[in-house]
């Protein structure tokens, strides 16, 4: 619900997304996302702490509950920043295809409503 675009999902579509996510554990110092790479996953940080780096400069940190990795998925661009685990982190991942399919279901349901 912290995410502006995910909170617009119909409750059943939100549940479907959660059902399709799987957990990955990253150790301290491990890269979750590398700037400039293609991106095929959307992530939610469940536990731990992450830092965001762009052109070698620290932009900020992300705490549990944060959705990230959405820019490459929504705008079809390369990863705009590097995301690195500051401590061991539990992260939920959702692949691009599943995300887009479920987002389209919500959009379709809204169109039918109007
Ligand atoms: P994406 O797909 O570009 O991959 C890196 C992610 O870092 C990005 O999506 C955002 O979700 C996340 N992020 C968090 N804070 C920032 C920020 O300040 N700038 C940028 N570019 N990305 C950020």
mmCIF file with all atom_site columns, C-alpha atoms and ligand atoms in Angstrom:
data_model
loop_
_atom_site.group_PDB
_atom_site.id
_atom_site.type_symbol
_atom_site.label_atom_id
_atom_site.label_alt_id
_atom_site.label_comp_id
_atom_site.label_asym_id
_atom_site.label_entity_id
_atom_site.label_seq_id
_atom_site.pdbx_PDB_ins_code
_atom_site.Cartn_x
_atom_site.Cartn_y
_atom_site.Cartn_z
_atom_site.occupancy
_atom_site.B_iso_or_equiv
_atom_site.pdbx_formal_charge
_atom_site.auth_seq_id
_atom_site.auth_comp_id
_atom_site.auth_asym_id
_atom_site.auth_atom_id
_atom_site.pdbx_PDB_model_num
ATOM   1   C CA  . UNK A 1 1   ? 0.000   0.000   0.000   1.00 0.00 ? 1   UNK A CA  1
ATOM   2   C CA  . UNK A 1 2   ? 3.077   2.286   0.157   1.00 0.00 ? 2   UNK A CA  1
ATOM   3   C CA  . UNK A 1 3   ? 3.302   2.130   -3.596  1.00 0.00 ? 3   UNK A CA  1
ATOM   4   C CA  . UNK A 1 4   ? 1.325   4.686   -5.626  1.00 0.00 ? 4   UNK A CA  1
ATOM   5   C CA  . UNK A 1 5   ? 0.755   2.360   -8.555  1.00 0.00 ? 5   UNK A CA  1
ATOM   6   C CA  . UNK A 1 6   ? 0.228   -0.917  -6.653  1.00 0.00 ? 6   UNK A CA  1
ATOM   7   C CA  . UNK A 1 7   ? -2.362  0.546   -4.272  1.00 0.00 ? 7   UNK A CA  1
ATOM   8   C CA  . UNK A 1 8   ? -4.665  1.167   -7.256  1.00 0.00 ? 8   UNK A CA  1
ATOM   9   C CA  . UNK A 1 9   ? -4.936  -2.578  -7.872  1.00 0.00 ? 9   UNK A CA  1
ATOM   10  C CA  . UNK A 1 10  ? -8.219  -4.338  -7.185  1.00 0.00 ? 10  UNK A CA  1
ATOM   11  C CA  . UNK A 1 11  ? -7.855  -6.367  -3.936  1.00 0.00 ? 11  UNK A CA  1
ATOM   12  C CA  . UNK A 1 12  ? -8.088  -9.704  -5.774  1.00 0.00 ? 12  UNK A CA  1
ATOM   13  C CA  . UNK A 1 13  ? -5.388  -8.646  -8.236  1.00 0.00 ? 13  UNK A CA  1
ATOM   14  C CA  . UNK A 1 14  ? -3.167  -7.542  -5.355  1.00 0.00 ? 14  UNK A CA  1
ATOM   15  C CA  . UNK A 1 15  ? -3.624  -11.006 -3.832  1.00 0.00 ? 15  UNK A CA  1
ATOM   16  C CA  . UNK A 1 16  ? -2.751  -12.628 -7.168  1.00 0.00 ? 16  UNK A CA  1
ATOM   17  C CA  . UNK A 1 17  ? 0.484   -10.618 -7.325  1.00 0.00 ? 17  UNK A CA  1
ATOM   18  C CA  . UNK A 1 18  ? 1.432   -11.659 -3.802  1.00 0.00 ? 18  UNK A CA  1
ATOM   19  C CA  . UNK A 1 19  ? 0.692   -15.307 -4.695  1.00 0.00 ? 19  UNK A CA  1
ATOM   20  C CA  . UNK A 1 20  ? 3.012   -15.061 -7.709  1.00 0.00 ? 20  UNK A CA  1
ATOM   21  C CA  . UNK A 1 21  ? 5.932   -13.538 -5.776  1.00 0.00 ? 21  UNK A CA  1
ATOM   22  C CA  . UNK A 1 22  ? 8.782   -15.597 -4.462  1.00 0.00 ? 22  UNK A CA  1
ATOM   23  C CA  . UNK A 1 23  ? 11.360  -14.849 -1.805  1.00 0.00 ? 23  UNK A CA  1
ATOM   24  C CA  . UNK A 1 24  ? 15.064  -14.388 -2.450  1.00 0.00 ? 24  UNK A CA  1
ATOM   25  C CA  . UNK A 1 25  ? 17.657  -13.854 0.264   1.00 0.00 ? 25  UNK A CA  1
ATOM   26  C CA  . UNK A 1 26  ? 20.598  -11.518 -0.437  1.00 0.00 ? 26  UNK A CA  1
ATOM   27  C CA  . UNK A 1 27  ? 23.700  -11.467 1.730   1.00 0.00 ? 27  UNK A CA  1
ATOM   28  C CA  . UNK A 1 28  ? 25.367  -8.277  2.958   1.00 0.00 ? 28  UNK A CA  1
ATOM   29  C CA  . UNK A 1 29  ? 27.092  -6.482  0.071   1.00 0.00 ? 29  UNK A CA  1
ATOM   30  C CA  . UNK A 1 30  ? 25.294  -8.450  -2.668  1.00 0.00 ? 30  UNK A CA  1
ATOM   31  C CA  . UNK A 1 31  ? 23.799  -6.518  -5.612  1.00 0.00 ? 31  UNK A CA  1
ATOM   32  C CA  . UNK A 1 32  ? 20.069  -6.914  -6.148  1.00 0.00 ? 32  UNK A CA  1
ATOM   33  C CA  . UNK A 1 33  ? 19.977  -4.606  -9.194  1.00 0.00 ? 33  UNK A CA  1
ATOM   34  C CA  . UNK A 1 34  ? 22.814  -3.311  -11.324 1.00 0.00 ? 34  UNK A CA  1
ATOM   35  C CA  . UNK A 1 35  ? 22.532  0.114   -12.986 1.00 0.00 ? 35  UNK A CA  1
ATOM   36  C CA  . UNK A 1 36  ? 22.398  -0.078  -16.800 1.00 0.00 ? 36  UNK A CA  1
ATOM   37  C CA  . UNK A 1 37  ? 21.270  -3.730  -16.960 1.00 0.00 ? 37  UNK A CA  1
ATOM   38  C CA  . UNK A 1 38  ? 17.916  -4.767  -18.440 1.00 0.00 ? 38  UNK A CA  1
ATOM   39  C CA  . UNK A 1 39  ? 15.310  -5.281  -15.726 1.00 0.00 ? 39  UNK A CA  1
ATOM   40  C CA  . UNK A 1 40  ? 12.750  -8.049  -15.591 1.00 0.00 ? 40  UNK A CA  1
ATOM   41  C CA  . UNK A 1 41  ? 11.647  -8.081  -11.970 1.00 0.00 ? 41  UNK A CA  1
ATOM   42  C CA  . UNK A 1 42  ? 9.740   -5.872  -9.587  1.00 0.00 ? 42  UNK A CA  1
ATOM   43  C CA  . UNK A 1 43  ? 10.734  -6.229  -5.925  1.00 0.00 ? 43  UNK A CA  1
ATOM   44  C CA  . UNK A 1 44  ? 9.395   -5.654  -2.434  1.00 0.00 ? 44  UNK A CA  1
ATOM   45  C CA  . UNK A 1 45  ? 11.826  -5.498  0.469   1.00 0.00 ? 45  UNK A CA  1
ATOM   46  C CA  . UNK A 1 46  ? 10.418  -7.702  3.254   1.00 0.00 ? 46  UNK A CA  1
ATOM   47  C CA  . UNK A 1 47  ? 13.312  -7.622  5.709   1.00 0.00 ? 47  UNK A CA  1
ATOM   48  C CA  . UNK A 1 48  ? 16.732  -5.954  5.811   1.00 0.00 ? 48  UNK A CA  1
ATOM   49  C CA  . UNK A 1 49  ? 18.185  -2.721  4.473   1.00 0.00 ? 49  UNK A CA  1
ATOM   50  C CA  . UNK A 1 50  ? 19.203  -1.690  0.948   1.00 0.00 ? 50  UNK A CA  1
ATOM   51  C CA  . UNK A 1 51  ? 21.119  1.234   -0.491  1.00 0.00 ? 51  UNK A CA  1
ATOM   52  C CA  . UNK A 1 52  ? 20.555  2.915   -3.841  1.00 0.00 ? 52  UNK A CA  1
ATOM   53  C CA  . UNK A 1 53  ? 23.610  4.059   -5.806  1.00 0.00 ? 53  UNK A CA  1
ATOM   54  C CA  . UNK A 1 54  ? 23.728  5.977   -9.096  1.00 0.00 ? 54  UNK A CA  1
ATOM   55  C CA  . UNK A 1 55  ? 26.963  6.744   -10.934 1.00 0.00 ? 55  UNK A CA  1
ATOM   56  C CA  . UNK A 1 56  ? 28.860  5.700   -7.791  1.00 0.00 ? 56  UNK A CA  1
ATOM   57  C CA  . UNK A 1 57  ? 26.913  8.184   -5.628  1.00 0.00 ? 57  UNK A CA  1
ATOM   58  C CA  . UNK A 1 58  ? 24.715  7.080   -2.728  1.00 0.00 ? 58  UNK A CA  1
ATOM   59  C CA  . UNK A 1 59  ? 21.154  8.275   -3.366  1.00 0.00 ? 59  UNK A CA  1
ATOM   60  C CA  . UNK A 1 60  ? 19.491  6.788   -0.298  1.00 0.00 ? 60  UNK A CA  1
ATOM   61  C CA  . UNK A 1 61  ? 18.373  3.717   1.600   1.00 0.00 ? 61  UNK A CA  1
ATOM   62  C CA  . UNK A 1 62  ? 15.291  1.542   1.404   1.00 0.00 ? 62  UNK A CA  1
ATOM   63  C CA  . UNK A 1 63  ? 13.534  0.000   4.412   1.00 0.00 ? 63  UNK A CA  1
ATOM   64  C CA  . UNK A 1 64  ? 11.128  -2.975  4.624   1.00 0.00 ? 64  UNK A CA  1
ATOM   65  C CA  . UNK A 1 65  ? 7.838   -2.401  2.816   1.00 0.00 ? 65  UNK A CA  1
ATOM   66  C CA  . UNK A 1 66  ? 9.461   -0.538  -0.078  1.00 0.00 ? 66  UNK A CA  1
ATOM   67  C CA  . UNK A 1 67  ? 8.601   -1.516  -3.659  1.00 0.00 ? 67  UNK A CA  1
ATOM   68  C CA  . UNK A 1 68  ? 11.485  -1.004  -6.082  1.00 0.00 ? 68  UNK A CA  1
ATOM   69  C CA  . UNK A 1 69  ? 12.695  -1.938  -9.539  1.00 0.00 ? 69  UNK A CA  1
ATOM   70  C CA  . UNK A 1 70  ? 9.453   -0.587  -11.015 1.00 0.00 ? 70  UNK A CA  1
ATOM   71  C CA  . UNK A 1 71  ? 11.103  2.016   -13.291 1.00 0.00 ? 71  UNK A CA  1
ATOM   72  C CA  . UNK A 1 72  ? 12.635  -0.466  -15.757 1.00 0.00 ? 72  UNK A CA  1
ATOM   73  C CA  . UNK A 1 73  ? 9.344   -2.390  -15.850 1.00 0.00 ? 73  UNK A CA  1
ATOM   74  C CA  . UNK A 1 74  ? 6.961   0.565   -16.180 1.00 0.00 ? 74  UNK A CA  1
ATOM   75  C CA  . UNK A 1 75  ? 9.087   2.650   -18.571 1.00 0.00 ? 75  UNK A CA  1
ATOM   76  C CA  . UNK A 1 76  ? 10.766  -0.198  -20.429 1.00 0.00 ? 76  UNK A CA  1
ATOM   77  C CA  . UNK A 1 77  ? 14.200  1.303   -19.761 1.00 0.00 ? 77  UNK A CA  1
ATOM   78  C CA  . UNK A 1 78  ? 17.485  -0.034  -18.361 1.00 0.00 ? 78  UNK A CA  1
ATOM   79  C CA  . UNK A 1 79  ? 17.947  -0.089  -14.572 1.00 0.00 ? 79  UNK A CA  1
ATOM   80  C CA  . UNK A 1 80  ? 18.409  3.542   -13.476 1.00 0.00 ? 80  UNK A CA  1
ATOM   81  C CA  . UNK A 1 81  ? 20.379  2.773   -10.297 1.00 0.00 ? 81  UNK A CA  1
ATOM   82  C CA  . UNK A 1 82  ? 22.215  0.004   -8.450  1.00 0.00 ? 82  UNK A CA  1
ATOM   83  C CA  . UNK A 1 83  ? 20.555  -1.539  -5.396  1.00 0.00 ? 83  UNK A CA  1
ATOM   84  C CA  . UNK A 1 84  ? 22.829  -3.228  -2.870  1.00 0.00 ? 84  UNK A CA  1
ATOM   85  C CA  . UNK A 1 85  ? 22.105  -5.133  0.359   1.00 0.00 ? 85  UNK A CA  1
ATOM   86  C CA  . UNK A 1 86  ? 23.499  -3.270  3.376   1.00 0.00 ? 86  UNK A CA  1
ATOM   87  C CA  . UNK A 1 87  ? 22.566  -6.231  5.593   1.00 0.00 ? 87  UNK A CA  1
ATOM   88  C CA  . UNK A 1 88  ? 21.139  -9.685  4.835   1.00 0.00 ? 88  UNK A CA  1
ATOM   89  C CA  . UNK A 1 89  ? 17.845  -8.927  3.096   1.00 0.00 ? 89  UNK A CA  1
ATOM   90  C CA  . UNK A 1 90  ? 14.714  -10.913 2.305   1.00 0.00 ? 90  UNK A CA  1
ATOM   91  C CA  . UNK A 1 91  ? 13.205  -9.663  -0.923  1.00 0.00 ? 91  UNK A CA  1
ATOM   92  C CA  . UNK A 1 92  ? 10.046  -10.690 -2.755  1.00 0.00 ? 92  UNK A CA  1
ATOM   93  C CA  . UNK A 1 93  ? 10.333  -10.747 -6.542  1.00 0.00 ? 93  UNK A CA  1
ATOM   94  C CA  . UNK A 1 94  ? 7.683   -10.675 -9.269  1.00 0.00 ? 94  UNK A CA  1
ATOM   95  C CA  . UNK A 1 95  ? 8.538   -11.180 -12.925 1.00 0.00 ? 95  UNK A CA  1
ATOM   96  C CA  . UNK A 1 96  ? 7.653   -8.563  -15.549 1.00 0.00 ? 96  UNK A CA  1
ATOM   97  C CA  . UNK A 1 97  ? 5.223   -10.786 -17.484 1.00 0.00 ? 97  UNK A CA  1
ATOM   98  C CA  . UNK A 1 98  ? 3.172   -11.701 -14.404 1.00 0.00 ? 98  UNK A CA  1
ATOM   99  C CA  . UNK A 1 99  ? 3.153   -8.069  -13.218 1.00 0.00 ? 99  UNK A CA  1
ATOM   100 C CA  . UNK A 1 100 ? 1.927   -6.815  -16.603 1.00 0.00 ? 100 UNK A CA  1
ATOM   101 C CA  . UNK A 1 101 ? -0.704  -9.541  -16.971 1.00 0.00 ? 101 UNK A CA  1
ATOM   102 C CA  . UNK A 1 102 ? -2.203  -8.798  -13.543 1.00 0.00 ? 102 UNK A CA  1
ATOM   103 C CA  . UNK A 1 103 ? -2.020  -5.002  -14.050 1.00 0.00 ? 103 UNK A CA  1
ATOM   104 C CA  . UNK A 1 104 ? -3.927  -5.453  -17.314 1.00 0.00 ? 104 UNK A CA  1
ATOM   105 C CA  . UNK A 1 105 ? -6.674  -7.394  -15.506 1.00 0.00 ? 105 UNK A CA  1
ATOM   106 C CA  . UNK A 1 106 ? -7.254  -4.402  -13.207 1.00 0.00 ? 106 UNK A CA  1
ATOM   107 C CA  . UNK A 1 107 ? -7.250  -1.979  -16.171 1.00 0.00 ? 107 UNK A CA  1
ATOM   108 C CA  . UNK A 1 108 ? -9.697  -4.207  -18.090 1.00 0.00 ? 108 UNK A CA  1
ATOM   109 C CA  . UNK A 1 109 ? -12.011 -4.491  -15.054 1.00 0.00 ? 109 UNK A CA  1
ATOM   110 C CA  . UNK A 1 110 ? -12.044 -0.663  -14.743 1.00 0.00 ? 110 UNK A CA  1
ATOM   111 C CA  . UNK A 1 111 ? -12.859 -0.216  -18.456 1.00 0.00 ? 111 UNK A CA  1
ATOM   112 C CA  . UNK A 1 112 ? -15.774 -2.640  -18.180 1.00 0.00 ? 112 UNK A CA  1
ATOM   113 C CA  . UNK A 1 113 ? -17.044 -0.774  -15.118 1.00 0.00 ? 113 UNK A CA  1
ATOM   114 C CA  . UNK A 1 114 ? -17.322 2.529   -17.022 1.00 0.00 ? 114 UNK A CA  1
HETATM 115 P P1  . LIG B 2 .   ? 14.869  0.623   -11.570 1.00 0.00 ? 1   LIG B P1  1
HETATM 116 O O1  . LIG B 2 .   ? 14.088  -0.414  -12.295 1.00 0.00 ? 1   LIG B O1  1
HETATM 117 O O2  . LIG B 2 .   ? 15.447  1.746   -12.347 1.00 0.00 ? 1   LIG B O2  1
HETATM 118 O O3  . LIG B 2 .   ? 16.041  -0.106  -10.749 1.00 0.00 ? 1   LIG B O3  1
HETATM 119 C C1  . LIG B 2 .   ? 16.671  0.614   -9.683  1.00 0.00 ? 1   LIG B C1  1
HETATM 120 C C2  . LIG B 2 .   ? 15.588  1.014   -8.705  1.00 0.00 ? 1   LIG B C2  1
HETATM 121 O O4  . LIG B 2 .   ? 15.991  1.750   -7.567  1.00 0.00 ? 1   LIG B O4  1
HETATM 122 C C3  . LIG B 2 .   ? 14.604  1.949   -9.401  1.00 0.00 ? 1   LIG B C3  1
HETATM 123 O O5  . LIG B 2 .   ? 13.936  1.223   -10.412 1.00 0.00 ? 1   LIG B O5  1
HETATM 124 C C4  . LIG B 2 .   ? 13.793  2.434   -8.222  1.00 0.00 ? 1   LIG B C4  1
HETATM 125 O O6  . LIG B 2 .   ? 12.727  1.557   -7.950  1.00 0.00 ? 1   LIG B O6  1
HETATM 126 C C5  . LIG B 2 .   ? 14.795  2.335   -7.055  1.00 0.00 ? 1   LIG B C5  1
HETATM 127 N N1  . LIG B 2 .   ? 15.105  3.645   -6.473  1.00 0.00 ? 1   LIG B N1  1
HETATM 128 C C6  . LIG B 2 .   ? 14.953  3.989   -5.160  1.00 0.00 ? 1   LIG B C6  1
HETATM 129 N N2  . LIG B 2 .   ? 15.349  5.259   -4.958  1.00 0.00 ? 1   LIG B N2  1
HETATM 130 C C7  . LIG B 2 .   ? 15.741  5.735   -6.166  1.00 0.00 ? 1   LIG B C7  1
HETATM 131 C C8  . LIG B 2 .   ? 16.238  7.018   -6.592  1.00 0.00 ? 1   LIG B C8  1
HETATM 132 O O7  . LIG B 2 .   ? 16.406  7.962   -5.827  1.00 0.00 ? 1   LIG B O7  1
HETATM 133 N N3  . LIG B 2 .   ? 16.529  7.134   -7.920  1.00 0.00 ? 1   LIG B N3  1
HETATM 134 C C9  . LIG B 2 .   ? 16.381  6.096   -8.814  1.00 0.00 ? 1   LIG B C9  1
HETATM 135 N N4  . LIG B 2 .   ? 16.692  6.290   -10.104 1.00 0.00 ? 1   LIG B N4  1
HETATM 136 N N5  . LIG B 2 .   ? 15.910  4.881   -8.436  1.00 0.00 ? 1   LIG B N5  1
HETATM 137 C C10 . LIG B 2 .   ? 15.586  4.707   -7.128  1.00 0.00 ? 1   LIG B C10 1
#
